[in-house]
Amino acid sequence: MKIGILGTGGVGRTLAVKLNVLGHEVVIGTRNVEDTLARTAPDGMGSPPFKVWHSQNSKVKLVKFSEAASFGEIIFLSTFGDKTSASIDMAGKQNFDSKVVIDTTNPLDFSKGVPPKFTVTLGNSLGEQIQKQIPNAKVVKAFNTIGAHIMVNPMREEGSPDLFIAGNDDDAKKKFVSLAEQMGWENVIDFGNISQSYWLEANAMLWIHYGFKYNNWNHAFKLLKK
């Protein structure tokens, strides 16, 4: 399957490696290819410069946002939440039409340090904003309540966590679940339509606050059912 990823940070890189290993054809998109390759300092999350990563993962082609969106049968949004709307505009809204779009982003404001602030309100989640911005796409909110390393390697020492998703299109969600199962996910819980993104994004704040409080980012959620 052809997969386009928007965002060259830790999430985008981690997904790109895993999906490529699974046999998918993957490209990763950025605002400006030359600028991204020219960077020599770690990014804001402490990841090595993209050029270093790319030298070790050359099968993943680096392209512009528009090329990544055009290429992908499935498109992952893995930019910072406050950059997602602009990234979609740069990619060209028409390139998302009729495609499955996996929204991994969260509405976070780091301007006053950590933990970040939550920036959306009920009925106006980031997932809903994205679906409105690209109305002809099939947006699935997923992977936003865990760290990138858990996205691609979900099994924890204590067992298998649950993955929460939301979206309007049932077939799109089935396609995502198929990918998630390839990555090792055993339990995917569908919370309903895209309006449920608010609760998934709020849930992400629990994950984030716990991480900063205990300086541990290996946790994940499990919904226990009788």
Short mmCIF file of C-alpha atoms in Angstrom, two decimals:
data_model
loop_
_atom_site.label_atom_id
_atom_site.label_comp_id
_atom_site.label_asym_id
_atom_site.label_seq_id
_atom_site.Cartn_x
_atom_site.Cartn_y
_atom_site.Cartn_z
CA MET A 1 0.00 0.00 0.00
CA LYS A 2 1.15 3.54 -0.72
CA ILE A 3 1.33 5.65 2.44
CA GLY A 4 2.07 9.35 2.76
CA ILE A 5 3.10 10.86 6.09
CA LEU A 6 2.98 14.58 6.81
CA GLY A 7 5.54 15.50 9.44
CA THR A 8 9.22 14.63 9.86
CA GLY A 9 9.34 14.58 13.68
CA GLY A 10 9.48 11.58 15.96
CA VAL A 11 5.97 10.35 15.22
CA GLY A 12 6.33 10.59 11.45
CA ARG A 13 9.75 8.93 11.47
CA THR A 14 8.66 6.08 13.75
CA LEU A 15 5.58 5.33 11.69
CA ALA A 16 7.56 5.52 8.46
CA VAL A 17 10.10 2.94 9.62
CA LYS A 18 7.48 0.50 10.86
CA LEU A 19 5.22 0.79 7.84
CA ASN A 20 8.18 0.36 5.51
CA VAL A 21 9.31 -2.76 7.37
CA LEU A 22 5.78 -4.12 7.00
CA GLY A 23 6.16 -3.86 3.25
CA HIS A 24 4.32 -0.63 2.51
CA GLU A 25 5.68 2.00 0.15
CA VAL A 26 6.17 5.09 2.32
CA VAL A 27 7.03 8.72 1.65
CA ILE A 28 7.37 11.39 4.31
CA GLY A 29 6.40 14.99 3.65
CA THR A 30 7.87 18.28 4.83
CA ARG A 31 7.37 21.97 4.18
CA ASN A 32 10.68 22.43 2.39
CA VAL A 33 12.87 19.46 1.45
CA GLU A 34 16.11 21.43 1.18
CA ASP A 35 15.61 23.16 4.54
CA THR A 36 14.78 19.90 6.28
CA LEU A 37 17.91 18.20 4.96
CA ALA A 38 20.06 21.22 5.81
CA ARG A 39 19.25 21.19 9.53
CA THR A 40 22.12 20.17 11.77
CA ALA A 41 20.60 20.62 15.23
CA PRO A 42 18.20 18.25 17.05
CA ASP A 43 14.53 19.16 16.70
CA GLY A 44 12.33 20.53 19.48
CA MET A 45 11.80 17.05 20.92
CA GLY A 46 15.50 16.24 20.95
CA SER A 47 15.44 13.95 17.93
CA PRO A 48 18.56 13.92 15.72
CA PRO A 49 18.54 16.05 12.56
CA PHE A 50 16.36 14.52 9.88
CA LYS A 51 19.36 14.05 7.59
CA VAL A 52 20.93 11.67 10.12
CA TRP A 53 17.75 9.63 10.38
CA HIS A 54 17.25 9.62 6.61
CA SER A 55 20.76 8.29 5.97
CA GLN A 56 19.73 5.20 7.94
CA ASN A 57 16.26 4.95 6.36
CA SER A 58 16.85 5.86 2.74
CA LYS A 59 13.97 3.69 1.49
CA VAL A 60 11.60 6.33 2.86
CA LYS A 61 11.60 9.14 0.32
CA LEU A 62 11.48 12.74 1.56
CA VAL A 63 9.10 14.91 -0.45
CA LYS A 64 7.02 18.06 -0.17
CA PHE A 65 3.70 17.95 1.70
CA SER A 66 1.80 18.09 -1.58
CA GLU A 67 3.69 15.12 -3.02
CA ALA A 68 3.18 13.05 0.13
CA ALA A 69 -0.57 13.75 0.15
CA SER A 70 -0.88 13.04 -3.56
CA PHE A 71 1.11 9.81 -3.27
CA GLY A 72 -0.64 8.21 -0.32
CA GLU A 73 -3.63 5.93 -0.53
CA ILE A 74 -3.63 6.42 3.23
CA ILE A 75 -2.26 9.66 4.69
CA PHE A 76 -0.98 10.10 8.24
CA LEU A 77 -1.06 13.56 9.82
CA SER A 78 1.89 13.64 12.22
CA THR A 79 2.68 17.33 12.52
CA PHE A 80 2.40 19.40 15.68
CA GLY A 81 -1.27 20.10 16.28
CA ASP A 82 -0.97 23.85 15.84
CA LYS A 83 0.76 23.32 12.47
CA THR A 84 -1.65 20.78 11.05
CA SER A 85 -4.10 23.15 9.34
CA ALA A 86 -1.30 25.01 7.54
CA SER A 87 0.30 21.71 6.54
CA ILE A 88 -2.97 20.54 4.98
CA ASP A 89 -3.26 23.80 3.05
CA MET A 90 0.29 23.42 1.77
CA ALA A 91 -0.41 19.82 0.79
CA GLY A 92 -3.44 20.86 -1.25
CA LYS A 93 -6.89 19.95 0.03
CA GLN A 94 -7.76 18.19 -3.23
CA ASN A 95 -5.01 15.65 -2.56
CA PHE A 96 -6.98 14.33 0.41
CA ASP A 97 -10.25 13.76 -1.45
CA SER A 98 -11.77 10.29 -0.91
CA LYS A 99 -8.67 9.13 1.00
CA VAL A 100 -8.31 7.68 4.47
CA VAL A 101 -6.57 10.28 6.65
CA ILE A 102 -5.21 9.16 10.02
CA ASP A 103 -5.08 12.09 12.44
CA THR A 104 -2.47 11.41 15.15
CA THR A 105 -2.30 15.02 16.32
CA ASN A 106 -3.25 16.74 19.59
CA PRO A 107 -4.28 20.36 20.30
CA LEU A 108 -1.40 21.43 22.53
CA ASP A 109 0.07 24.79 23.48
CA PHE A 110 3.66 24.67 24.76
CA SER A 111 4.12 28.46 24.87
CA LYS A 112 4.20 28.50 28.68
CA GLY A 113 6.24 25.37 29.13
CA VAL A 114 5.20 21.89 30.16
CA PRO A 115 2.85 20.27 30.62
CA PRO A 116 1.18 21.91 27.62
CA LYS A 117 -2.26 23.48 27.67
CA PHE A 118 -5.29 21.93 25.99
CA THR A 119 -6.53 24.32 23.31
CA VAL A 120 -9.91 23.04 22.09
CA THR A 121 -13.46 22.97 23.41
CA LEU A 122 -16.24 20.40 23.25
CA GLY A 123 -17.64 20.27 19.73
CA ASN A 124 -14.51 21.85 18.24
CA SER A 125 -11.87 19.18 18.62
CA LEU A 126 -8.84 19.15 16.38
CA GLY A 127 -10.15 16.01 14.71
CA GLU A 128 -13.40 17.77 13.88
CA GLN A 129 -11.55 20.83 12.61
CA ILE A 130 -9.49 18.64 10.29
CA GLN A 131 -12.56 16.83 8.97
CA LYS A 132 -14.20 20.19 8.22
CA GLN A 133 -11.06 21.44 6.49
CA ILE A 134 -10.93 18.40 4.19
CA PRO A 135 -14.62 17.41 4.01
CA ASN A 136 -14.12 14.92 1.19
CA ALA A 137 -11.54 12.95 3.15
CA LYS A 138 -12.27 10.10 5.55
CA VAL A 139 -10.60 11.22 8.77
CA VAL A 140 -9.87 8.71 11.50
CA LYS A 141 -8.62 9.98 14.85
CA ALA A 142 -6.09 7.45 16.15
CA PHE A 143 -2.68 6.97 17.80
CA ASN A 144 -3.01 10.29 19.67
CA THR A 145 -3.24 8.82 23.19
CA ILE A 146 0.16 7.10 23.22
CA GLY A 147 3.79 7.75 22.37
CA ALA A 148 5.24 6.95 18.96
CA HIS A 149 7.25 3.98 20.25
CA ILE A 150 4.04 2.40 21.55
CA MET A 151 2.18 3.03 18.27
CA VAL A 152 4.48 0.60 16.50
CA ASN A 153 5.21 -1.76 19.40
CA PRO A 154 2.11 -1.85 21.60
CA MET A 155 2.80 -4.85 23.81
CA ARG A 156 3.72 -3.71 27.32
CA GLU A 157 5.19 -5.84 30.12
CA GLU A 158 1.78 -5.76 31.82
CA GLY A 159 -0.09 -6.86 28.70
CA SER A 160 -1.77 -5.50 25.60
CA PRO A 161 -3.19 -1.95 25.82
CA ASP A 162 -6.28 -0.68 23.99
CA LEU A 163 -6.19 1.69 21.04
CA PHE A 164 -8.97 4.27 20.84
CA ILE A 165 -10.24 5.59 17.50
CA ALA A 166 -13.05 7.77 16.13
CA GLY A 167 -14.26 8.71 12.67
CA ASN A 168 -17.31 9.03 10.44
CA ASP A 169 -16.50 6.38 7.86
CA ASP A 170 -16.71 2.72 8.91
CA ASP A 171 -14.70 1.42 5.96
CA ALA A 172 -11.92 3.92 6.69
CA LYS A 173 -11.80 2.74 10.27
CA LYS A 174 -11.60 -0.88 9.12
CA LYS A 175 -8.63 -0.02 6.90
CA PHE A 176 -6.89 1.64 9.82
CA VAL A 177 -7.60 -1.30 12.11
CA SER A 178 -6.00 -3.60 9.53
CA LEU A 179 -2.83 -1.46 9.62
CA ALA A 180 -2.89 -1.32 13.43
CA GLU A 181 -3.16 -5.10 13.63
CA GLN A 182 -0.12 -5.39 11.37
CA MET A 183 1.73 -3.28 13.94
CA GLY A 184 0.74 -5.65 16.74
CA TRP A 185 -2.44 -4.09 18.14
CA GLU A 186 -4.87 -6.66 19.47
CA ASN A 187 -7.59 -4.40 20.84
CA VAL A 188 -8.97 -1.40 18.93
CA ILE A 189 -12.00 0.35 20.42
CA ASP A 190 -14.17 2.47 18.14
CA PHE A 191 -15.67 5.36 20.10
CA GLY A 192 -17.92 6.51 17.25
CA ASN A 193 -17.94 9.44 14.85
CA ILE A 194 -15.39 12.21 14.53
CA SER A 195 -17.08 14.29 17.24
CA GLN A 196 -15.65 11.80 19.74
CA SER A 197 -12.20 13.13 18.88
CA TYR A 198 -12.66 15.61 21.72
CA TRP A 199 -12.65 12.84 24.29
CA LEU A 200 -9.68 11.10 22.69
CA GLU A 201 -7.76 14.39 22.73
CA ALA A 202 -8.76 15.00 26.35
CA ASN A 203 -7.65 11.46 27.15
CA ALA A 204 -4.30 12.27 25.60
CA MET A 205 -3.88 15.00 28.22
CA LEU A 206 -4.06 12.35 30.95
CA TRP A 207 -1.30 10.44 29.18
CA ILE A 208 0.79 13.62 28.81
CA HIS A 209 0.31 14.87 32.39
CA TYR A 210 1.19 11.45 33.80
CA GLY A 211 4.33 11.39 31.66
CA PHE A 212 5.56 14.78 32.87
CA LYS A 213 4.67 14.08 36.52
CA TYR A 214 6.47 10.75 36.70
CA ASN A 215 9.01 11.26 33.89
CA ASN A 216 7.90 8.01 32.33
CA TRP A 217 6.49 7.67 28.82
CA ASN A 218 5.94 3.92 28.58
CA HIS A 219 2.34 3.90 29.81
CA ALA A 220 -0.81 3.13 27.83
CA PHE A 221 -4.51 2.70 28.57
CA LYS A 222 -6.65 -0.39 29.03
CA LEU A 223 -10.46 -0.42 29.13
CA LEU A 224 -11.47 -3.31 31.36
CA LYS A 225 -14.76 -4.97 30.43
CA LYS A 226 -16.61 -7.73 32.23
#
